Amino acid sequence: MKLLRRLKLKSRMILVLGLMALVQTGFIGLFAVHYLHQSLDEQIGQRALDVAKTIAATPQIIAAVQRRDSEYLQPISMRLAEETQARFVVIGDKDGVRLAHPRPEKIGHSMSDDEGDDNSPALVDGKGYLSKALGSMGWSMRGKTPIFSNETGEIVGLVSVGYHLDHVDQIIQRYSITLVAVIIASFLLSALIAVWFAHHFKQAIFGLEPEQIARLFDEQKATLESVREGIIAINAQGRITTFNRPAIETLGLPEDIELTGRHITEVLPESAMMEVLNTGEPQFDEEVWRQDHSIIANRLPLKQGEKITGVVSSFRRKDEVAMVSKKLTRIQQYADSLRSQSHEYSNKLHTIAGLIQIGATDEALALIGQESQSHQELINLLVSAVPDPILAGCLLGKYNRAREMGLQLEIDPESKMSALPEKLPREDLVSIIGNLIDNALEATWEHSGTGGKVTLSMTDLGRDLIFEIEDQGPGVEEQNQDKIFEKGFSSKEKEGHGFGLHLVKSLLGSIGGMVTCESAESGGSRFIVYIPKNQA
């Protein structure tokens, strides 16, 4: 077994199939030889018995046996043996004493002495029978039958006709050589078929060994269960072949359901996997509603050459994708804020250091005081108007970002945002306001250059939280004021734009809010955000 495992799959298949063919043909050959031998024995024995019965029914033979006339019977028996091609014809009386025999010296002796057979079935029971025994003439197949008197019907003697088995052995030997040749030819043919089949089988499994297939299966199973995305695969008939635990959880199916072998339309009647199976066209980032949540799905056809053999689909809840986007956006905002502050304070420190080196200490102190006063005023405004530290920190970071760009972020001193609901996700709010301010700063800087201004006004009066962000950019054409919130739409030709405002609208939709865009008096754009205080 160890040696067999060391061989390649192709070699193993050739060896096993070849040995199987050898054993099968060998078994069939032995059975054929045995059956032929037995059939020939029976045919020769039946012929011997028929000849014996014919001789026993001859009136001259019956009369000579009754007279015990060996001189008459001896030459007749020799002639009959020659005519019937028998090995011998032996005639005996009712006591089993030979009256005719190919060897004259045996005449007068009992037939049972050296013929190795019991004559009682013929002499006592009066029945003809066959026997295979070693007698005085060697191994022979014999047919023995009693001789009945024509007058009384009594048994008066018996006739034994024998045929040598040398002829049978010659026939068996001749057929055995033929069978051996057939066995060898069958083995060679089976070996060729085994080579072809093994080669075809290896191609079907991409040249992999059984151990490699088992390892890949274990790896695939572990991989499917380790990924967080749901995965379902179907075959060419639309029946499920592969699925993982996240697929059941994402689709909200029962935990104990068995999906393997079921048609995809039985589990997911509205699935588009059958469409991909029929058309062969992949589908990416398709949004599908399942019960009370949205799913982002990708579907790819599986192909062997040009033939489609199945479809695999991976999917994930949209809120998880949105959560990842929000986290990335928030991290980017934090990084921008830190970079802005670092860059701004680095410039201010270099300026102060230069003033001190040239002896302009009064100017250095005035700059320090001015910087402290402007920051302190902003901090005081944020502390009084925006008690929430997360939103206040976001606005402070955007203020520093604007100053780094040579712009001014002006917060309306009449702003008030102290009634933020506890259920309102702070990361959503930061992503919404941060994206809108970033867009406003970029639009203002590209259109007006340094010295431009972005204004922010906030109010929590009434049932909604309202944020107004106005820039000094080129503005948005009226026919595009609704399209700018669509995914991928952007007025800029550079790649990578067209996703920030789409994310803003998506986040507002998840918390029941809305955003509008209109033209500002300054020529730029004004974005107004409405967020209901009553969060479900």
Coordinates of C-alpha atoms in Angstrom, one line a residue:
M1 CA 0.0 0.0 0.0
K2 CA 2.8 2.4 0.8
L3 CA 4.4 1.7 -2.6
L4 CA 1.1 2.2 -4.3
R5 CA 0.6 5.6 -2.6
R6 CA 4.0 6.7 -3.8
L7 CA 3.0 6.3 -7.4
K8 CA 1.2 9.0 -9.4
L9 CA -2.5 8.7 -9.9
K10 CA -2.0 7.8 -13.6
S11 CA 0.4 5.0 -12.7
R12 CA -1.9 3.8 -10.0
M13 CA -4.9 3.7 -12.3
I14 CA -3.0 1.8 -15.0
L15 CA -1.7 -0.7 -12.5
V16 CA -5.0 -1.3 -10.8
L17 CA -7.1 -1.5 -14.0
G18 CA -4.5 -3.8 -15.6
L19 CA -4.4 -6.1 -12.6
M20 CA -8.1 -6.1 -12.5
A21 CA -8.3 -7.1 -16.2
L22 CA -5.7 -9.8 -15.7
V23 CA -7.5 -11.3 -12.7
Q24 CA -10.9 -11.2 -14.5
T25 CA -9.6 -12.7 -17.8
G26 CA -7.6 -15.3 -15.8
F27 CA -10.6 -16.3 -13.8
I28 CA -12.7 -16.5 -16.9
G29 CA -10.0 -18.5 -18.7
L30 CA -9.7 -21.0 -15.8
F31 CA -13.5 -21.4 -15.7
A32 CA -13.6 -21.9 -19.4
V33 CA -10.9 -24.6 -19.3
H34 CA -12.6 -26.4 -16.4
Y35 CA -16.0 -26.2 -18.1
L36 CA -14.5 -27.4 -21.4
H37 CA -12.8 -30.3 -19.7
Q38 CA -16.0 -31.3 -17.9
S39 CA -18.0 -31.0 -21.1
L40 CA -15.6 -33.1 -23.1
D41 CA -15.6 -35.7 -20.4
E42 CA -19.3 -35.9 -20.4
Q43 CA -19.5 -36.1 -24.2
I44 CA -16.9 -38.8 -24.4
G45 CA -18.6 -40.7 -21.5
Q46 CA -22.0 -40.5 -23.2
R47 CA -20.5 -41.7 -26.4
A48 CA -18.9 -44.7 -24.6
L49 CA -22.2 -45.5 -22.9
D50 CA -24.1 -45.3 -26.2
V51 CA -21.6 -47.7 -27.9
A52 CA -21.8 -50.0 -24.9
K53 CA -25.6 -50.1 -25.1
T54 CA -25.5 -50.8 -28.8
I55 CA -23.1 -53.7 -28.3
A56 CA -25.1 -55.1 -25.3
A57 CA -28.3 -55.1 -27.5
T58 CA -26.7 -57.2 -30.3
P59 CA -28.3 -60.8 -30.3
Q60 CA -25.0 -62.5 -31.4
I61 CA -23.2 -60.9 -28.5
I62 CA -26.0 -61.9 -26.0
A63 CA -25.8 -65.5 -27.2
A64 CA -22.0 -65.7 -27.1
V65 CA -22.0 -64.3 -23.5
Q66 CA -24.6 -66.9 -22.5
R67 CA -22.3 -69.6 -24.0
R68 CA -19.2 -67.9 -22.4
D69 CA -17.7 -68.1 -25.9
S70 CA -14.5 -66.1 -25.6
E71 CA -13.2 -67.2 -28.9
Y72 CA -16.1 -65.6 -30.7
L73 CA -16.3 -62.5 -28.5
Q74 CA -12.5 -61.6 -28.5
P75 CA -12.1 -60.8 -32.2
I76 CA -15.5 -59.0 -32.3
S77 CA -14.6 -56.8 -29.4
M78 CA -11.3 -55.9 -31.1
R79 CA -13.1 -55.1 -34.3
L80 CA -15.8 -53.0 -32.5
A81 CA -13.1 -51.0 -30.6
E82 CA -11.4 -50.2 -33.9
E83 CA -14.6 -49.2 -35.6
T84 CA -15.8 -47.0 -32.8
Q85 CA -12.3 -45.6 -32.2
A86 CA -12.6 -46.7 -28.6
R87 CA -9.6 -47.5 -26.4
F88 CA -11.1 -50.8 -25.4
V89 CA -14.2 -52.9 -25.5
V90 CA -14.4 -55.4 -22.6
I91 CA -17.1 -58.0 -22.3
G92 CA -17.8 -60.0 -19.1
D93 CA -20.3 -62.5 -17.8
K94 CA -22.8 -62.1 -15.1
D95 CA -20.1 -62.7 -12.4
G96 CA -17.9 -59.9 -13.9
V97 CA -15.4 -62.3 -15.3
R98 CA -13.8 -61.1 -18.6
L99 CA -14.8 -62.9 -21.8
A100 CA -13.1 -60.4 -24.1
H101 CA -10.3 -58.0 -23.5
P102 CA -7.7 -56.1 -25.6
R103 CA -5.1 -58.0 -23.6
P104 CA -5.8 -61.8 -24.0
E105 CA -4.0 -62.6 -20.7
K106 CA -6.7 -60.7 -18.8
I107 CA -9.4 -63.0 -20.1
G108 CA -10.8 -65.2 -17.3
H109 CA -10.0 -62.7 -14.6
S110 CA -12.5 -60.5 -12.7
M111 CA -13.1 -57.0 -14.1
S112 CA -13.1 -55.5 -10.6
D113 CA -9.6 -56.7 -9.7
D114 CA -7.6 -54.1 -11.6
E115 CA -10.0 -51.8 -13.3
G116 CA -10.5 -49.8 -10.1
D117 CA -14.3 -49.8 -10.4
D118 CA -17.3 -51.5 -8.9
N119 CA -19.6 -53.3 -11.5
S120 CA -22.5 -53.7 -9.1
P121 CA -24.6 -50.9 -10.7
A122 CA -24.7 -52.8 -14.0
L123 CA -24.6 -56.4 -12.7
V124 CA -26.9 -56.0 -9.7
D125 CA -29.1 -52.9 -10.4
G126 CA -29.2 -53.4 -14.2
K127 CA -28.3 -49.8 -14.9
G128 CA -25.9 -48.3 -17.3
Y129 CA -23.5 -45.7 -15.9
L130 CA -20.4 -43.6 -16.6
S131 CA -17.1 -43.7 -14.6
K132 CA -13.7 -42.2 -14.8
A133 CA -11.1 -44.4 -13.3
L134 CA -7.6 -45.8 -13.6
G135 CA -7.8 -49.3 -14.9
S136 CA -5.5 -51.8 -16.6
M137 CA -5.6 -49.7 -19.7
G138 CA -4.8 -46.4 -17.9
W139 CA -7.1 -43.4 -17.2
S140 CA -10.2 -43.7 -19.3
M141 CA -13.8 -42.5 -19.4
R142 CA -16.0 -45.6 -19.4
G143 CA -19.5 -46.4 -20.2
K144 CA -20.8 -49.6 -18.7
T145 CA -24.2 -51.3 -19.3
P146 CA -25.7 -54.7 -18.5
I147 CA -26.5 -57.4 -21.1
F148 CA -29.9 -58.8 -20.7
S149 CA -31.2 -62.2 -22.0
N150 CA -33.7 -61.9 -24.8
E151 CA -35.7 -64.9 -23.4
T152 CA -35.8 -64.3 -19.7
G153 CA -34.7 -60.7 -19.4
E154 CA -32.1 -61.6 -16.8
I155 CA -28.7 -60.0 -16.6
V156 CA -26.2 -62.4 -18.3
G157 CA -23.2 -60.1 -18.5
L158 CA -21.9 -56.5 -19.1
V159 CA -20.1 -54.4 -21.7
S160 CA -17.5 -51.8 -20.8
V161 CA -16.4 -49.4 -23.5
G162 CA -13.6 -46.9 -22.7
Y163 CA -12.1 -44.0 -24.3
H164 CA -8.7 -42.7 -23.4
L165 CA -8.4 -39.1 -22.0
D166 CA -5.2 -38.4 -23.8
H167 CA -7.3 -36.9 -26.7
V168 CA -9.2 -34.8 -24.2
D169 CA -5.9 -33.5 -22.7
Q170 CA -4.7 -32.6 -26.1
I171 CA -7.9 -30.6 -26.9
I172 CA -7.7 -28.9 -23.5
Q173 CA -4.0 -28.0 -24.1
R174 CA -4.8 -26.6 -27.5
Y175 CA -7.7 -24.5 -26.1
S176 CA -5.5 -23.4 -23.1
I177 CA -2.9 -21.9 -25.4
T178 CA -5.7 -20.0 -27.2
L179 CA -7.1 -18.8 -23.9
V180 CA -3.7 -17.7 -22.7
A181 CA -3.3 -15.7 -25.9
V182 CA -6.8 -14.2 -25.4
I183 CA -5.9 -13.3 -21.8
I184 CA -2.7 -11.6 -22.8
A185 CA -4.5 -9.7 -25.6
S186 CA -7.3 -8.7 -23.2
F187 CA -4.7 -7.5 -20.6
L188 CA -2.9 -5.4 -23.2
L189 CA -6.2 -3.9 -24.4
S190 CA -7.2 -3.2 -20.8
A191 CA -3.8 -1.6 -20.2
L192 CA -4.3 0.7 -23.3
I193 CA -7.8 1.6 -22.1
A194 CA -6.4 2.2 -18.6
V195 CA -3.8 4.6 -20.1
W196 CA -6.4 6.5 -22.1
F197 CA -8.8 6.7 -19.2
A198 CA -6.1 7.7 -16.7
H199 CA -4.9 10.5 -19.1
H200 CA -8.5 11.7 -19.7
F201 CA -9.2 11.6 -15.9
K202 CA -6.1 13.5 -15.1
Q203 CA -7.1 16.2 -17.6
A204 CA -10.5 16.4 -16.0
I205 CA -9.0 17.1 -12.5
F206 CA -6.4 19.5 -13.9
G207 CA -3.5 17.1 -13.3
L208 CA -4.0 17.0 -9.6
E209 CA -3.2 14.1 -7.4
P210 CA -5.9 12.7 -4.9
E211 CA -3.9 14.0 -2.0
Q212 CA -3.7 17.5 -3.5
I213 CA -7.5 17.4 -4.2
A214 CA -8.2 16.5 -0.6
R215 CA -5.9 19.3 0.6
L216 CA -7.5 21.8 -1.7
F217 CA -11.0 20.7 -0.5
D218 CA -10.0 21.2 3.1
E219 CA -8.4 24.6 2.3
Q220 CA -11.5 25.7 0.3
K221 CA -13.8 24.6 3.2
A222 CA -11.7 26.5 5.7
T223 CA -11.5 29.6 3.4
L224 CA -15.3 29.7 2.8
E225 CA -16.0 29.6 6.5
S226 CA -13.3 32.2 7.4
V227 CA -14.5 34.9 5.0
R228 CA -17.2 37.3 6.3
E229 CA -18.9 37.5 2.9
G230 CA -21.7 35.1 2.0
I231 CA -20.8 32.7 -0.8
I232 CA -23.1 30.5 -2.8
A233 CA -22.2 28.5 -5.9
I234 CA -24.5 26.6 -8.3
N235 CA -23.8 24.1 -11.1
A236 CA -24.9 24.1 -14.7
Q237 CA -28.4 22.8 -13.7
G238 CA -28.9 25.6 -11.2
R239 CA -28.5 23.4 -8.1
I240 CA -26.5 24.6 -5.1
T241 CA -23.1 23.0 -4.7
T242 CA -21.3 25.3 -2.3
F243 CA -22.3 27.7 0.5
N244 CA -20.9 29.0 3.8
R245 CA -22.3 29.9 7.1
P246 CA -22.2 33.7 6.5
A247 CA -24.4 33.1 3.5
I248 CA -27.1 31.6 5.7
E249 CA -26.8 34.4 8.2
T250 CA -26.8 37.2 5.6
L251 CA -29.9 35.8 3.8
G252 CA -31.7 35.1 7.1
L253 CA -32.2 31.4 6.4
P254 CA -32.8 28.8 9.1
E255 CA -29.7 27.6 10.7
D256 CA -30.5 23.9 10.2
I257 CA -31.4 24.2 6.5
E258 CA -29.6 21.9 4.0
L259 CA -28.8 23.8 0.8
T260 CA -26.7 21.3 -1.1
G261 CA -28.5 19.8 -4.1
R262 CA -31.5 22.2 -3.9
H263 CA -32.3 24.5 -6.9
I264 CA -31.4 28.1 -6.3
T265 CA -34.9 29.3 -7.2
E266 CA -36.3 27.2 -4.3
V267 CA -34.1 29.0 -1.8
L268 CA -33.9 32.4 -3.6
P269 CA -36.8 32.8 -6.0
E270 CA -35.7 36.2 -7.2
S271 CA -32.0 35.4 -7.6
A272 CA -30.2 36.6 -10.7
M273 CA -27.8 33.7 -10.7
M274 CA -29.8 31.9 -13.3
E275 CA -29.6 34.9 -15.5
V276 CA -25.8 34.9 -15.3
L277 CA -25.8 31.1 -15.9
N278 CA -27.8 31.6 -19.1
T279 CA -26.0 34.7 -20.4
G280 CA -22.5 34.2 -19.1
E281 CA -22.3 37.9 -18.3
P282 CA -20.9 38.8 -14.8
Q283 CA -22.6 41.2 -12.5
F284 CA -20.8 43.4 -10.0
D285 CA -22.0 45.5 -7.1
E286 CA -25.6 44.7 -7.7
E287 CA -27.9 46.0 -4.9
V288 CA -30.6 43.5 -3.8
W289 CA -33.2 43.8 -1.1
R290 CA -33.6 40.8 1.2
Q291 CA -36.4 41.1 3.8
D292 CA -35.6 44.4 5.7
H293 CA -32.0 45.1 4.5
S294 CA -30.0 45.7 1.4
I295 CA -27.4 43.4 0.0
I296 CA -24.5 44.2 -2.3
A297 CA -23.9 41.1 -4.6
N298 CA -21.3 40.1 -7.2
R299 CA -22.0 37.1 -9.5
L300 CA -19.4 35.5 -11.8
P301 CA -19.9 32.6 -14.2
L302 CA -17.7 29.5 -13.9
K303 CA -16.3 28.3 -17.2
Q304 CA -14.3 25.3 -18.5
G305 CA -13.1 26.5 -21.8
E306 CA -16.1 28.1 -23.5
K307 CA -18.7 26.1 -21.6
I308 CA -20.4 27.6 -18.6
T309 CA -20.4 25.1 -15.7
G310 CA -21.9 27.2 -13.0
V311 CA -22.1 30.5 -11.2
V312 CA -20.6 31.7 -7.9
S313 CA -22.1 34.7 -6.0
S314 CA -20.5 36.6 -3.1
F315 CA -22.6 39.1 -1.2
R316 CA -22.6 41.3 1.9
R317 CA -25.0 43.5 3.7
K318 CA -24.9 47.0 2.4
D319 CA -24.8 48.5 5.9
E320 CA -21.5 46.7 6.6
V321 CA -20.0 48.2 3.4
A322 CA -21.3 51.6 4.4
M323 CA -19.8 51.1 7.8
V324 CA -16.4 50.4 6.3
S325 CA -16.7 53.5 4.1
K326 CA -17.6 55.6 7.0
K327 CA -14.7 54.4 9.0
L328 CA -12.3 55.1 6.1
T329 CA -13.8 58.6 5.7
R330 CA -13.5 59.4 9.4
I331 CA -9.9 58.2 9.4
Q332 CA -9.1 60.4 6.4
Q333 CA -10.7 63.3 8.2
Y334 CA -8.7 62.7 11.3
A335 CA -5.5 62.4 9.2
D336 CA -6.3 65.6 7.3
S337 CA -7.0 67.5 10.5
L338 CA -3.8 66.4 12.1
R339 CA -1.8 67.2 9.0
S340 CA -3.4 70.6 8.8
Q341 CA -2.7 71.4 12.4
S342 CA 0.8 70.2 12.1
H343 CA 1.5 72.2 9.0
E344 CA -0.2 75.4 10.3
Y345 CA 1.6 75.3 13.6
S346 CA 4.9 74.5 11.9
N347 CA 4.5 77.6 9.8
K348 CA 3.6 79.7 12.7
L349 CA 6.5 78.5 14.8
H350 CA 8.9 79.1 12.0
T351 CA 7.6 82.7 11.7
I352 CA 7.8 83.3 15.4
A353 CA 11.3 81.9 15.4
G354 CA 12.3 84.2 12.6
L355 CA 10.9 87.2 14.3
I356 CA 12.8 86.4 17.5
Q357 CA 16.1 85.9 15.5
I358 CA 15.9 89.3 13.9
G359 CA 15.0 91.0 17.2
A360 CA 11.4 91.7 16.5
T361 CA 10.2 90.5 19.8
D362 CA 7.2 92.8 19.9
E363 CA 5.9 91.5 16.6
A364 CA 6.5 87.9 17.7
L365 CA 4.5 88.5 20.9
A366 CA 1.7 90.2 18.9
L367 CA 1.5 87.2 16.5
I368 CA 1.4 84.8 19.4
G369 CA -1.4 86.8 21.1
Q370 CA -3.3 87.1 17.8
E371 CA -3.1 83.4 17.2
S372 CA -4.1 82.6 20.7
Q373 CA -7.0 85.0 20.6
S374 CA -8.4 83.7 17.3
H375 CA -8.2 80.1 18.5
Q376 CA -9.6 81.0 21.8
E377 CA -12.6 82.7 20.2
L378 CA -13.3 79.7 18.0
I379 CA -12.9 77.3 21.0
N380 CA -15.3 79.5 23.0
L381 CA -17.8 79.5 20.2
L382 CA -17.6 75.7 19.8
V383 CA -17.9 75.1 23.5
S384 CA -21.0 77.2 23.8
A385 CA -22.7 76.3 20.5
V386 CA -21.6 72.7 20.1
P387 CA -21.3 70.8 23.4
D388 CA -20.8 67.5 21.6
P389 CA -17.0 66.9 21.6
I390 CA -17.0 64.7 18.4
L391 CA -18.7 67.3 16.3
A392 CA -16.7 70.2 17.8
G393 CA -13.5 68.3 17.2
C394 CA -14.5 67.8 13.5
L395 CA -15.2 71.5 13.0
L396 CA -12.0 72.5 14.7
G397 CA -10.0 70.2 12.4
K398 CA -11.8 71.6 9.3
Y399 CA -11.0 75.1 10.5
N400 CA -7.3 74.3 10.6
R401 CA -7.6 72.6 7.2
A402 CA -9.1 75.8 5.8
R403 CA -6.3 77.9 7.2
E404 CA -3.7 75.6 5.7
M405 CA -5.3 76.0 2.3
G406 CA -5.2 79.8 2.7
L407 CA -9.0 79.9 3.1
Q408 CA -11.3 80.9 6.0
L409 CA -14.0 78.7 7.6
E410 CA -16.4 81.1 9.2
I411 CA -18.9 79.6 11.7
D412 CA -22.0 81.8 12.2
P413 CA -21.7 83.1 15.8
E414 CA -25.5 82.7 16.1
S415 CA -25.2 78.9 15.5
K416 CA -26.5 76.6 18.1
M417 CA -26.2 72.8 18.1
S418 CA -26.8 71.6 21.6
A419 CA -29.8 69.3 21.1
L420 CA -28.1 66.4 19.4
P421 CA -30.2 63.2 19.9
E422 CA -28.4 60.4 21.8
K423 CA -29.5 57.9 19.2
L424 CA -27.9 59.9 16.3
P425 CA -24.7 58.1 15.3
R426 CA -21.9 60.5 15.8
E427 CA -19.7 58.9 13.1
D428 CA -22.5 59.4 10.6
L429 CA -22.9 63.0 11.5
V430 CA -19.1 63.6 11.3
S431 CA -18.9 61.9 7.9
I432 CA -21.8 64.0 6.5
I433 CA -20.6 67.4 7.7
G434 CA -17.0 66.6 7.1
N435 CA -17.6 65.6 3.4
L436 CA -19.7 68.7 2.7
I437 CA -17.1 71.1 4.3
D438 CA -14.3 69.3 2.3
N439 CA -16.2 69.7 -0.9
A440 CA -16.9 73.4 -0.2
L441 CA -13.2 74.1 0.7
E442 CA -12.0 72.4 -2.5
A443 CA -14.5 74.2 -4.7
T444 CA -13.7 77.6 -3.1
W445 CA -9.9 77.1 -3.5
E446 CA -10.1 75.9 -7.1
H447 CA -12.4 78.9 -8.1
S448 CA -11.3 81.8 -5.8
G449 CA -7.8 80.7 -4.7
T450 CA -6.4 81.8 -1.4
G451 CA -8.5 84.3 0.6
G452 CA -11.8 82.5 -0.2
K453 CA -14.4 81.8 2.5
V454 CA -16.7 79.0 3.4
T455 CA -19.5 79.7 5.9
L456 CA -21.2 77.3 8.2
S457 CA -24.5 77.9 10.0
M458 CA -26.2 75.5 12.4
T459 CA -29.5 75.5 14.3
D460 CA -31.3 73.0 16.4
L461 CA -34.6 74.9 16.6
G462 CA -37.7 73.0 15.6
R463 CA -38.0 69.3 14.9
D464 CA -34.8 69.1 12.7
L465 CA -31.1 69.7 13.0
I466 CA -30.2 72.1 10.2
F467 CA -26.7 72.7 8.8
E468 CA -26.1 75.2 6.0
I469 CA -22.7 75.2 4.2
E470 CA -22.0 77.8 1.6
D471 CA -18.9 78.1 -0.6
Q472 CA -17.5 80.5 -3.1
G473 CA -16.9 78.0 -5.8
P474 CA -18.2 78.0 -9.4
G475 CA -21.6 76.8 -8.3
V476 CA -23.6 73.8 -9.6
E477 CA -25.8 74.2 -12.7
E478 CA -29.5 74.0 -11.8
Q479 CA -30.1 70.8 -14.0
N480 CA -27.2 69.0 -12.1
Q481 CA -28.2 70.0 -8.5
D482 CA -30.0 66.7 -8.0
K483 CA -27.6 64.6 -10.1
I484 CA -24.5 65.5 -8.0
F485 CA -25.7 63.1 -5.3
E486 CA -25.7 60.1 -7.7
K487 CA -22.9 57.6 -7.4
G488 CA -20.0 58.4 -9.7
F489 CA -21.4 61.8 -10.9
S490 CA -18.9 64.6 -10.7
S491 CA -18.3 67.9 -12.4
K492 CA -14.6 67.3 -12.2
E493 CA -12.7 65.4 -14.9
K494 CA -10.3 63.8 -12.5
E495 CA -10.8 60.2 -11.4
G496 CA -11.8 59.4 -7.9
H497 CA -14.5 61.9 -7.5
G498 CA -18.3 61.5 -7.4
F499 CA -18.5 59.4 -4.2
G500 CA -18.4 61.9 -1.3
L501 CA -21.9 63.4 -1.9
H502 CA -23.3 60.0 -2.7
L503 CA -22.0 58.8 0.7
V504 CA -23.6 61.9 2.3
K505 CA -27.0 61.1 0.8
S506 CA -26.7 57.4 1.7
L507 CA -25.9 58.2 5.3
L508 CA -28.7 60.8 5.6
G509 CA -31.1 58.2 4.2
S510 CA -30.1 55.7 6.9
I511 CA -30.9 58.2 9.7
G512 CA -34.0 59.7 8.0
G513 CA -32.5 63.0 6.9
M514 CA -32.1 64.8 3.6
V515 CA -29.8 67.2 1.8
T516 CA -30.5 69.8 -0.8
C517 CA -28.3 71.9 -3.1
E518 CA -29.1 75.5 -4.3
S519 CA -27.3 78.4 -5.7
A520 CA -25.8 81.0 -3.3
E521 CA -25.9 84.8 -3.6
S522 CA -22.1 84.8 -3.8
G523 CA -22.2 82.7 -7.0
G524 CA -21.2 79.4 -5.2
S525 CA -23.4 76.7 -3.8
R526 CA -25.3 76.2 -0.6
F527 CA -25.9 72.8 0.8
I528 CA -28.6 72.4 3.4
V529 CA -28.8 69.3 5.6
Y530 CA -31.9 68.3 7.6
I531 CA -31.7 65.7 10.3
P532 CA -34.7 64.8 12.3
K533 CA -34.3 64.9 16.1
N534 CA -36.6 62.0 16.6
Q535 CA -34.3 59.1 15.6
A536 CA -36.0 55.7 15.3

